Coordinates of N, CA and C in Angstrom, one line a residue:
M1 N 124.0 16.3 53.2 CA 123.2 15.6 52.4 C 123.1 16.2 51.3
N2 N 123.1 15.4 50.2 CA 123.0 15.8 49.1 C 121.0 15.9 48.3
F3 N 121.2 16.8 47.7 CA 119.8 17.6 47.5 C 119.6 16.2 46.5
F4 N 119.9 15.6 45.5 CA 119.4 14.7 45.0 C 119.7 13.5 44.9
S5 N 118.7 12.5 44.5 CA 119.1 11.2 44.8 C 120.2 10.3 44.0
K6 N 120.8 9.7 44.1 CA 121.8 8.8 43.3 C 121.3 8.4 41.6
K7 N 119.9 8.3 41.4 CA 119.7 8.3 40.4 C 119.7 9.6 39.1
V8 N 119.3 10.6 40.1 CA 119.3 12.2 39.2 C 120.3 13.1 40.0
N9 N 121.3 13.0 39.4 CA 122.4 14.0 39.8 C 123.0 15.4 39.1
V10 N 123.1 16.3 39.2 CA 123.3 17.5 38.5 C 124.7 17.9 39.1
R11 N 125.6 18.5 38.1 CA 126.5 19.0 38.8 C 126.8 20.3 38.5
H12 N 125.8 21.2 39.1 CA 126.1 22.6 38.8 C 126.2 23.0 40.2
S13 N 127.1 24.4 40.5 CA 127.4 24.5 41.8 C 126.5 25.2 42.5
W14 N 125.4 25.7 41.8 CA 124.3 26.5 42.1 C 123.3 25.8 42.3
F15 N 123.0 24.5 42.0 CA 121.9 23.5 41.9 C 122.4 22.3 42.7
N16 N 121.9 22.8 44.3 CA 121.9 22.0 45.6 C 120.8 22.5 46.5
E17 N 121.1 21.6 47.3 CA 120.2 21.4 48.6 C 120.4 23.1 49.3
R18 N 121.5 23.8 49.3 CA 122.1 24.9 50.2 C 121.7 26.0 49.5
S19 N 121.6 25.9 47.8 CA 121.4 27.0 47.6 C 119.8 26.9 47.5
F20 N 119.4 25.7 47.2 CA 117.8 25.8 47.3 C 117.4 26.3 48.8
L21 N 117.7 26.2 49.3 CA 117.1 26.4 51.1 C 117.9 28.2 51.3
A22 N 118.9 28.4 50.8 CA 119.3 30.1 50.9 C 118.3 31.3 49.8
K23 N 118.0 30.3 48.9 CA 116.8 31.2 47.7 C 115.9 31.5 48.4
L24 N 115.0 30.0 49.2 CA 113.8 30.2 49.4 C 113.9 30.9 50.6
A25 N 114.9 31.4 51.7 CA 114.7 31.8 52.6 C 115.0 33.3 52.5
K26 N 115.9 33.7 51.4 CA 115.7 34.6 50.7 C 114.8 35.4 50.4
N27 N 113.8 34.5 49.8 CA 112.7 35.2 48.7 C 111.4 35.0 49.9
A28 N 111.4 34.5 50.9 CA 110.2 33.9 51.2 C 109.0 34.9 51.8
L29 N 109.2 36.0 51.9 CA 108.3 36.7 52.1 C 107.9 37.5 50.6
R30 N 109.1 37.8 49.9 CA 108.3 38.1 48.5 C 107.4 37.1 47.8
L31 N 107.9 35.4 47.8 CA 106.9 34.8 47.4 C 106.0 34.4 48.1
G32 N 105.6 34.6 49.2 CA 104.1 34.2 50.3 C 104.4 33.1 50.6
K33 N 103.7 32.8 52.0 CA 103.6 31.7 52.5 C 102.7 30.5 51.6
P34 N 101.9 30.7 50.8 CA 101.6 29.4 50.0 C 102.4 29.1 49.6
V35 N 103.6 29.8 48.7 CA 104.3 29.5 47.5 C 105.0 28.9 48.3
V36 N 105.6 29.3 49.2 CA 106.8 28.6 50.1 C 106.5 27.5 50.5
V37 N 105.4 27.4 51.2 CA 104.8 26.1 51.6 C 104.9 25.2 50.4
Q38 N 104.1 25.3 49.1 CA 104.2 24.3 47.8 C 105.7 23.6 47.8
L39 N 106.4 24.9 47.5 CA 107.9 24.5 47.3 C 108.8 23.8 48.1
Y40 N 108.6 24.3 49.6 CA 108.9 23.1 50.4 C 108.4 21.6 50.5
T41 N 107.1 21.8 50.3 CA 106.5 20.2 50.1 C 106.6 19.7 48.6
L42 N 107.1 20.2 47.7 CA 107.4 19.6 46.7 C 109.2 19.2 47.3
Y43 N 109.9 20.0 47.7 CA 111.2 19.4 48.1 C 111.1 18.4 49.2
L44 N 110.2 18.7 49.7 CA 110.0 16.5 51.0 C 109.5 15.8 49.9
L45 N 108.9 16.0 48.9 CA 108.2 15.0 48.0 C 109.5 14.5 47.3
F46 N 110.2 15.2 47.0 CA 111.4 14.8 46.4 C 112.5 13.9 46.9
K47 N 112.3 14.1 48.3 CA 113.7 13.6 49.2 C 113.0 12.2 49.5
S48 N 111.6 12.0 49.3 CA 111.0 11.0 49.8 C 111.5 9.4 49.0
P49 N 111.9 8.6 49.2 CA 112.4 7.3 48.6 C 111.1 6.9 48.2
E50 N 109.8 7.1 48.6 CA 108.5 6.4 48.1 C 108.2 6.8 46.9
T51 N 108.6 8.4 46.3 CA 108.4 9.1 45.2 C 108.7 8.2 44.4
P52 N 107.7 8.1 43.2 CA 108.3 7.8 41.9 C 109.2 8.3 41.0
L53 N 109.7 7.7 40.1 CA 111.0 8.5 39.7 C 110.2 9.9 38.3
R54 N 109.1 9.3 37.7 CA 108.1 10.1 37.2 C 108.3 11.4 37.9
S55 N 107.2 11.0 39.2 CA 107.2 12.6 40.0 C 108.6 13.2 40.3
K56 N 109.3 12.7 40.6 CA 110.2 13.6 41.1 C 110.9 14.3 39.6
M57 N 111.0 13.5 38.7 CA 111.6 14.3 37.5 C 110.8 15.7 37.5
L58 N 109.4 15.6 37.5 CA 108.4 16.9 37.3 C 108.7 18.0 38.6
I59 N 109.1 17.3 39.9 CA 109.6 18.0 40.8 C 111.3 18.7 40.6
L60 N 111.7 17.8 40.2 CA 113.1 18.7 39.7 C 113.1 19.5 38.8
G61 N 112.0 19.3 37.8 CA 112.4 20.2 36.7 C 111.6 22.2 37.4
A62 N 110.5 21.5 38.6 CA 110.0 22.8 39.1 C 111.3 23.6 39.9
L63 N 112.1 22.6 40.8 CA 112.7 23.2 41.4 C 114.0 23.5 40.6
V64 N 114.4 23.2 39.7 CA 115.3 23.3 38.8 C 115.2 24.7 38.3
Y65 N 113.9 25.2 37.9 CA 113.4 26.7 37.6 C 113.2 27.5 38.2
F66 N 112.9 27.3 39.7 CA 112.7 28.0 40.8 C 114.7 28.3 41.0
L67 N 115.5 27.6 40.7 CA 116.9 27.7 41.6 C 117.4 28.6 39.9
S68 N 116.9 28.3 39.1 CA 117.8 28.8 37.8 C 118.0 30.0 37.6
P69 N 119.3 30.7 37.1 CA 119.4 32.1 37.4 C 118.7 32.8 35.8
I70 N 118.5 31.5 35.1 CA 117.6 31.9 33.9 C 116.0 31.6 33.9
D71 N 115.2 32.7 33.6 CA 114.1 32.7 33.4 C 113.6 33.2 32.7
L72 N 112.3 32.7 32.5 CA 111.3 33.9 31.6 C 111.1 35.3 32.5
I73 N 110.8 35.4 33.1 CA 110.8 36.8 33.5 C 111.6 36.9 34.9
P74 N 113.0 37.9 34.7 CA 113.8 37.4 35.8 C 113.4 38.2 37.1
D75 N 114.0 37.2 38.1 CA 113.5 37.3 39.9 C 113.6 38.4 40.2
F76 N 115.0 39.4 39.7 CA 115.2 41.0 40.3 C 114.5 41.6 39.9
L77 N 113.1 41.6 39.3 CA 111.8 42.5 39.0 C 111.2 42.4 40.2
G78 N 111.3 41.9 41.2 CA 110.2 42.0 42.1 C 109.2 40.9 42.3
P79 N 107.9 41.4 42.9 CA 107.2 40.2 43.0 C 106.4 39.6 41.3
L80 N 106.8 40.6 40.5 CA 106.1 40.2 39.1 C 107.6 39.3 38.7
G81 N 109.0 39.4 39.3 CA 109.8 38.5 38.8 C 109.4 36.9 39.0
F82 N 108.5 36.8 39.7 CA 108.7 35.6 40.1 C 106.8 34.3 40.0
T83 N 106.5 35.5 39.2 CA 105.0 34.9 38.5 C 105.5 33.6 37.4
D84 N 106.1 33.2 37.1 CA 106.5 32.5 36.1 C 107.3 31.1 36.8
D85 N 107.9 31.7 37.8 CA 108.3 30.2 38.7 C 106.6 30.1 39.6
I86 N 106.4 30.6 40.1 CA 105.1 30.3 41.0 C 104.0 29.4 40.1
A87 N 104.1 29.8 38.8 CA 102.8 29.4 38.0 C 103.7 27.9 37.6
V88 N 105.0 28.1 37.4 CA 105.7 26.5 37.5 C 105.2 25.7 39.0
I89 N 105.5 26.1 39.8 CA 105.6 25.5 40.9 C 103.8 24.7 41.4
T90 N 103.0 25.8 41.1 CA 101.6 25.4 41.6 C 101.0 24.3 40.4
M91 N 101.8 24.4 39.3 CA 101.0 23.2 37.4 C 102.0 22.1 38.5
V92 N 103.1 22.4 39.0 CA 103.5 20.5 39.6 C 103.2 19.9 40.6
C93 N 102.7 20.8 41.6 CA 101.3 20.9 42.8 C 100.3 20.2 42.4
R94 N 99.6 20.7 41.7 CA 98.4 20.3 41.0 C 98.3 18.9 40.5
Q95 N 99.7 18.7 39.7 CA 99.7 17.3 38.9 C 100.4 16.1 39.8
L96 N 100.7 16.5 41.2 CA 101.0 15.3 42.1 C 100.4 15.8 43.3
Q97 N 99.1 16.6 43.2 CA 98.4 16.5 44.0 C 98.1 15.1 45.0
A98 N 97.8 14.3 44.5 CA 97.6 12.9 45.3 C 98.7 12.4 46.3
A99 N 99.9 12.8 45.9 CA 100.9 12.4 46.6 C 101.4 13.2 47.7
I100 N 100.5 14.3 47.8 CA 100.6 14.9 49.1 C 99.8 14.9 49.8
T101 N 100.6 14.4 50.8 CA 99.9 13.7 52.1 C 99.4 15.0 53.3
P102 N 98.4 15.2 53.7 CA 98.2 15.9 54.8 C 99.6 16.4 55.9
A103 N 100.4 14.6 56.6 CA 101.3 15.0 56.8 C 102.3 15.8 56.3
L104 N 102.6 15.1 55.2 CA 103.9 16.2 54.2 C 103.3 17.8 54.5
K105 N 102.5 17.9 54.1 CA 102.2 19.5 54.2 C 102.6 20.2 55.7
E106 N 102.4 19.1 56.7 CA 102.2 19.8 57.8 C 103.8 19.9 58.3
Q107 N 104.3 19.1 57.8 CA 106.2 19.1 57.8 C 106.5 20.2 57.1
A108 N 106.1 20.4 56.0 CA 106.4 21.5 55.2 C 106.2 22.7 55.6
L109 N 104.8 22.9 56.6 CA 104.2 23.9 57.6 C 105.3 24.3 58.8
A110 N 105.8 23.0 59.1 CA 106.6 23.2 60.3 C 108.2 23.6 59.8
A111 N 109.0 23.5 58.6 CA 110.1 23.7 58.4 C 109.7 25.2 57.8
I112 N 109.0 25.9 57.6 CA 108.9 27.0 57.0 C 108.7 28.1 58.1
A113 N 108.2 27.9 59.1 CA 107.5 28.8 60.5 C 108.9 29.5 60.6
R114 N 110.0 29.4 60.6 CA 111.0 30.0 60.6 C 111.2 31.4 59.8
F115 N 110.5 31.2 58.5 CA 110.3 32.4 57.6 C 109.4 33.4 57.6
F116 N 108.7 33.2 58.6 CA 107.1 34.0 58.3 C 107.1 33.9 60.5
P117 N 107.8 34.5 61.0 CA 107.4 34.8 62.4 C 106.2 35.5 62.8
K118 N 105.2 35.3 63.8 CA 104.0 35.8 64.1 C 104.1 37.1 64.5

């Protein structure tokens, strides 16, 4: 399954669904459950055919920033390294709050449950 729709196509090897899910799994505990839920919710919203192109572009920007090896604050600095990523993710979630349904959030919670065992 391709991470991007046919309208939005980026050809970088580090920029795909597999790398997104791998980075999410690797850093889930460092990011924390609320941020991982936001990220996965944005991911699901991006994949939805009902999401308008403008919203998909906002989501794409946030997901690219999360995946990008070039950050304002490098991710290897531990929890501090993700503060810029978290700010971008939170800002986009707030912008698209009306599009994030409870069902979508529940789907995200179910999907990330494997990262946070009880």
